[in-house]
């Protein structure tokens, strides 16, 4: 049943640090899943929860735990912010364009966390938890001092510096922004870049919306999106280290999602080296580009009789 002890066990197993696997955090998780003390975890569901009326009131009514009104910020700053970073909760998923100070601001358990939580107590729990941690990492590791030292610094086109979580995938993303963009998309704007630990690291929501790109679908966007305003070219770049080159299937998905965007699409599969490229060569779609970070001055054109530029749409 959805007890505080079980919720704490779930949070610890999914990689939350001690400060986010305490009683308040456990009750928050149960509230986000809309469960009572006698409900099995299989009944967890994704609901819209504000902080005061959605979570604190629910905890008081359902579990008899009455937190003082001034603890609202503690819920928000010490639990929910970290839940979002850990991919346990989404912020404003049902109204993503709400202003920061909107009274309608809300949270909901993520689809990925919901799938894991529903398996708790069953024979599928260990595999579900392992899948979640593999895909989203562990916040307790992300918060460790040693990991901070290992982060990958990256300088954006506007001179701003951000730090990506360590890993081969993000090293390729760094190369895309710092090496590919100046050579093949000079003067372009970085509209979107994800991170293996933080899905939406850089998001220019206004520019994406102006291009007709649905900003609620970040999880479907390529790893890096650049826009050349002069040529009106949108560079859709996948950083490939284990999976995910621009395949025919991926193009169909992206064209459906970006159907309102009038820019020319330049699809790029970016690899760290020739070895990784060879593993995926058979899956790469024609009329797309391939770039290898270790020979950054060159492109491989999977273009038939056409040279570098936007792909013709089906």
Coordinates of C-alpha atoms in Angstrom, one line a residue:
X1 CA 0.0 0.0 0.0
X2 CA 1.1 3.6 -0.5
X3 CA 2.7 4.2 2.8
X4 CA 5.4 6.8 3.7
X5 CA 7.9 4.0 4.2
X6 CA 7.2 2.6 0.8
X7 CA 7.3 6.0 -0.9
X8 CA 10.7 6.7 0.7
X9 CA 12.0 3.3 -0.5
X10 CA 10.8 4.2 -4.1
X11 CA 12.6 7.6 -4.0
X12 CA 15.8 6.1 -2.7
X13 CA 15.8 3.4 -5.3
X14 CA 15.2 5.9 -8.1
X15 CA 18.3 7.8 -7.0
X16 CA 17.0 10.6 -4.8
X17 CA 19.4 11.9 -2.1
X18 CA 18.4 11.8 1.6
X19 CA 17.0 15.3 1.6
X20 CA 14.5 14.4 -1.1
X21 CA 13.6 10.9 0.3
X22 CA 12.4 12.2 3.7
X23 CA 8.8 12.2 4.9
X24 CA 7.8 15.4 3.2
X25 CA 9.1 14.1 -0.1
X26 CA 7.4 10.7 0.4
X27 CA 4.0 12.4 1.0
X28 CA 4.6 14.6 -2.0
X29 CA 5.2 11.6 -4.2
X30 CA 2.0 9.9 -2.9
X31 CA 0.0 13.1 -3.5
X32 CA 1.3 13.5 -7.1
X33 CA 0.2 9.9 -7.7
X34 CA -3.3 10.6 -6.1
X35 CA -3.1 7.6 -3.8
X36 CA -4.6 7.0 -0.3
X37 CA -2.9 5.0 2.5
X38 CA -4.9 1.8 1.4
X39 CA -4.3 2.1 -2.3
X40 CA -1.9 -0.1 -4.1
X41 CA 0.8 1.5 -6.2
X42 CA -0.7 0.0 -9.3
X43 CA -3.5 2.6 -9.0
X44 CA -1.1 5.6 -9.3
X45 CA -2.2 8.1 -11.8
X46 CA -0.9 11.4 -13.3
X47 CA -2.9 14.4 -12.0
X48 CA -2.5 18.1 -11.9
X49 CA -1.3 19.3 -8.5
X50 CA -0.7 22.8 -7.2
X51 CA 1.5 23.1 -4.2
X52 CA -1.0 24.4 -1.5
X53 CA -4.4 23.0 -2.6
X54 CA -3.1 20.1 -4.7
X55 CA -0.4 18.7 -2.4
X56 CA -0.5 20.2 1.1
X57 CA -4.3 20.0 1.4
X58 CA -4.2 16.4 0.0
X59 CA -1.6 15.4 2.6
X60 CA -3.7 16.9 5.4
X61 CA -7.0 15.4 4.3
X62 CA -5.6 11.9 3.4
X63 CA -2.8 11.4 5.9
X64 CA -3.7 13.8 8.7
X65 CA -0.4 15.6 8.3
X66 CA -1.0 19.3 8.7
X67 CA 1.9 21.4 7.4
X68 CA 2.0 25.1 8.3
X69 CA 1.1 27.5 5.4
X70 CA 4.7 28.9 5.4
X71 CA 6.1 25.5 4.5
X72 CA 4.7 26.0 1.0
X73 CA 8.1 27.3 -0.2
X74 CA 9.8 24.3 1.5
X75 CA 7.7 21.9 -0.6
X76 CA 8.5 23.9 -3.7
X77 CA 12.2 24.6 -3.1
X78 CA 13.3 21.5 -1.2
X79 CA 11.1 18.8 -2.8
X80 CA 9.4 19.8 -6.1
X81 CA 12.3 21.6 -7.7
X82 CA 14.5 18.5 -7.1
X83 CA 11.7 16.2 -8.3
X84 CA 11.7 18.0 -11.6
X85 CA 15.5 17.7 -11.9
X86 CA 15.3 14.0 -11.1
X87 CA 12.5 13.5 -13.8
X88 CA 10.1 12.5 -11.0
X89 CA 7.8 15.4 -11.7
X90 CA 7.0 17.8 -14.6
X91 CA 6.4 21.5 -14.1
X92 CA 3.2 22.9 -15.7
X93 CA 2.8 20.0 -18.1
X94 CA -0.9 20.7 -18.7
X95 CA -0.3 24.5 -19.4
X96 CA 3.3 24.8 -20.4
X97 CA 3.1 28.5 -21.3
X98 CA 2.0 29.7 -17.8
X99 CA 3.9 32.7 -16.5
X100 CA 6.3 32.0 -13.6
X101 CA 4.1 33.6 -10.9
X102 CA 0.8 32.2 -12.1
X103 CA -1.5 30.9 -9.4
X104 CA -2.3 28.0 -11.8
X105 CA 1.3 26.8 -11.7
X106 CA 1.3 23.0 -11.1
X107 CA 3.2 19.8 -11.0
X108 CA 2.5 16.2 -12.2
X109 CA 4.3 12.9 -11.9
X110 CA 6.2 12.2 -15.1
X111 CA 5.1 9.4 -17.4
X112 CA 8.5 7.7 -16.8
X113 CA 8.3 7.8 -13.0
X114 CA 4.6 6.8 -13.1
X115 CA 5.6 3.6 -15.0
X116 CA 8.2 2.8 -12.4
X117 CA 6.0 3.6 -9.4
X118 CA 3.1 1.4 -10.7
X119 CA 5.5 -1.6 -10.7
X120 CA 6.5 -1.2 -7.0
X121 CA 5.9 -4.3 -5.0
X122 CA 5.7 -6.5 -8.0
X123 CA 8.3 -8.8 -9.7
X124 CA 8.7 -6.0 -12.3
X125 CA 9.9 -3.4 -9.8
X126 CA 13.6 -4.0 -10.0
X127 CA 13.6 -3.8 -13.8
X128 CA 11.3 -0.8 -13.9
X129 CA 13.6 1.1 -11.4
X130 CA 16.7 0.1 -13.3
X131 CA 15.2 1.3 -16.6
X132 CA 14.3 4.7 -15.0
X133 CA 17.8 5.2 -13.5
X134 CA 19.5 4.2 -16.7
X135 CA 17.4 6.6 -18.8
X136 CA 17.3 9.5 -16.3
X137 CA 20.3 9.1 -14.0
X138 CA 20.3 9.5 -10.2
X139 CA 20.0 12.9 -8.6
X140 CA 22.2 11.9 -5.7
X141 CA 25.0 11.3 -8.2
X142 CA 24.2 14.5 -10.1
X143 CA 24.5 16.5 -6.8
X144 CA 27.8 14.9 -5.8
X145 CA 30.8 17.3 -5.7
X146 CA 32.9 15.0 -7.8
X147 CA 30.4 14.9 -10.6
X148 CA 30.3 18.7 -10.6
X149 CA 34.0 18.8 -11.3
X150 CA 33.6 16.4 -14.2
X151 CA 30.9 18.4 -16.0
X152 CA 31.5 19.4 -19.6
X153 CA 31.7 23.2 -20.1
X154 CA 30.3 24.5 -23.3
X155 CA 30.3 28.0 -24.7
X156 CA 27.1 29.0 -26.5
X157 CA 27.0 31.2 -29.7
X158 CA 26.1 34.2 -27.6
X159 CA 29.2 33.7 -25.3
X160 CA 27.2 32.3 -22.4
X161 CA 28.7 29.2 -20.7
X162 CA 26.7 26.3 -19.5
X163 CA 27.9 23.0 -18.0
X164 CA 26.6 19.6 -19.3
X165 CA 26.6 16.5 -17.3
X166 CA 29.6 14.3 -18.0
X167 CA 29.4 11.7 -20.7
X168 CA 30.3 10.9 -24.3
X169 CA 26.9 12.1 -25.6
X170 CA 27.2 15.5 -24.2
X171 CA 30.8 15.8 -25.4
X172 CA 29.4 15.4 -28.9
X173 CA 26.8 18.1 -28.2
X174 CA 29.6 20.4 -27.1
X175 CA 31.4 19.7 -30.4
X176 CA 28.2 20.4 -32.4
X177 CA 27.8 23.9 -30.8
X178 CA 31.5 24.8 -30.7
X179 CA 32.8 23.2 -33.8
X180 CA 30.0 22.2 -36.2
X181 CA 27.9 25.4 -35.9
X182 CA 30.7 28.0 -36.6
X183 CA 31.8 26.0 -39.7
X184 CA 28.5 24.9 -41.3
X185 CA 25.9 27.2 -39.6
X186 CA 27.8 30.4 -39.0
X187 CA 25.8 33.1 -37.3
X188 CA 23.0 30.6 -36.4
X189 CA 21.1 30.8 -33.1
X190 CA 21.0 28.0 -30.7
X191 CA 17.2 27.4 -30.1
X192 CA 17.4 24.1 -28.2
X193 CA 19.9 21.8 -26.6
X194 CA 19.1 19.0 -24.2
X195 CA 21.3 17.3 -21.6
X196 CA 21.4 13.6 -20.6
X197 CA 20.7 14.7 -17.0
X198 CA 18.5 17.8 -17.7
X199 CA 16.2 17.3 -20.7
X200 CA 15.8 21.0 -21.6
X201 CA 19.1 22.7 -20.8
X202 CA 18.7 25.5 -23.4
X203 CA 15.3 26.5 -24.8
X204 CA 14.5 29.6 -26.7
X205 CA 10.8 29.2 -26.4
X206 CA 9.9 32.5 -28.1
X207 CA 12.0 31.8 -31.2
X208 CA 10.7 28.2 -31.4
X209 CA 7.1 29.4 -31.2
X210 CA 7.7 32.1 -33.9
X211 CA 8.9 29.3 -36.2
X212 CA 5.8 27.3 -35.6
X213 CA 7.5 24.6 -33.5
X214 CA 5.3 23.1 -30.8
X215 CA 7.4 23.8 -27.7
X216 CA 5.4 21.2 -25.7
X217 CA 7.2 18.4 -27.6
X218 CA 10.8 19.0 -26.3
X219 CA 11.3 15.3 -25.7
X220 CA 10.8 14.7 -29.5
X221 CA 13.1 17.4 -30.7
X222 CA 16.6 16.5 -31.8
X223 CA 19.5 17.0 -29.4
X224 CA 20.5 20.4 -30.9
X225 CA 18.4 22.8 -32.9
X226 CA 20.1 25.8 -34.7
X227 CA 18.5 28.4 -36.8
X228 CA 20.2 30.4 -39.6
X229 CA 17.9 33.5 -40.1
X230 CA 19.7 34.6 -43.2
X231 CA 19.2 31.4 -45.1
X232 CA 16.1 30.4 -43.2
X233 CA 17.6 27.0 -42.5
X234 CA 16.7 25.0 -39.4
X235 CA 19.5 22.6 -38.4
X236 CA 18.1 19.5 -36.7
X237 CA 21.1 17.7 -35.2
X238 CA 21.2 14.4 -33.5
X239 CA 24.3 13.6 -31.3
X240 CA 24.8 9.9 -31.9
X241 CA 26.9 7.8 -29.4
X242 CA 24.8 4.7 -29.0
X243 CA 21.5 5.2 -30.9
X244 CA 19.5 7.8 -32.7
X245 CA 20.9 8.9 -36.1
X246 CA 18.5 10.7 -38.5
X247 CA 16.8 7.7 -39.9
X248 CA 13.8 7.6 -42.4
X249 CA 11.5 6.9 -39.4
X250 CA 12.9 9.9 -37.5
X251 CA 12.3 12.2 -40.4
X252 CA 8.7 11.2 -40.7
X253 CA 8.3 11.9 -37.0
X254 CA 10.0 15.3 -37.2
X255 CA 8.1 16.4 -40.3
X256 CA 4.8 15.6 -38.6
X257 CA 5.8 17.5 -35.5
X258 CA 7.2 20.5 -37.4
X259 CA 4.6 20.7 -40.2
X260 CA 3.8 24.4 -39.3
X261 CA 7.5 25.4 -39.6
X262 CA 8.3 27.0 -43.0
X263 CA 12.1 27.0 -42.6
X264 CA 14.2 24.6 -44.6
X265 CA 15.2 21.6 -42.7
X266 CA 18.9 20.4 -42.6
X267 CA 19.1 17.1 -40.9
X268 CA 22.5 16.2 -39.4
X269 CA 23.7 13.0 -37.6
X270 CA 26.7 14.0 -35.6
X271 CA 29.1 11.3 -34.4
X272 CA 32.3 11.4 -32.3
X273 CA 34.3 9.5 -34.8
X274 CA 34.3 7.1 -37.8
X275 CA 34.0 4.0 -35.6
X276 CA 30.7 5.1 -34.2
X277 CA 29.5 6.3 -37.6
X278 CA 30.1 2.9 -39.2
X279 CA 27.8 1.3 -36.6
X280 CA 24.9 3.4 -37.7
X281 CA 25.6 4.0 -41.4
X282 CA 22.9 1.6 -42.7
X283 CA 20.2 3.5 -40.7
X284 CA 20.9 7.0 -41.9
X285 CA 18.3 8.6 -44.3
X286 CA 19.2 9.9 -47.7
X287 CA 19.2 13.7 -48.2
X288 CA 20.7 14.2 -44.8
X289 CA 24.2 15.2 -43.5
X290 CA 26.8 13.3 -41.4
X291 CA 29.4 15.1 -39.3
X292 CA 32.3 13.5 -37.4
X293 CA 33.6 15.5 -34.5
X294 CA 37.2 14.2 -34.9
X295 CA 37.3 15.5 -38.5
X296 CA 35.3 18.7 -37.9
X297 CA 36.1 20.5 -41.2
X298 CA 34.2 18.0 -43.3
X299 CA 30.7 16.7 -44.0
X300 CA 29.6 13.5 -45.5
X301 CA 26.6 14.1 -47.7
X302 CA 23.9 11.4 -47.9
X303 CA 22.4 13.5 -50.6
X304 CA 22.3 11.7 -54.0
X305 CA 22.4 14.4 -56.6
X306 CA 21.9 17.4 -54.2
X307 CA 24.5 19.2 -52.2
X308 CA 24.3 20.6 -48.7
X309 CA 21.0 22.4 -47.9
X310 CA 17.5 21.8 -46.7
X311 CA 16.0 18.4 -47.4
X312 CA 13.0 18.2 -49.8
X313 CA 9.8 17.4 -47.8
X314 CA 7.6 14.5 -48.6

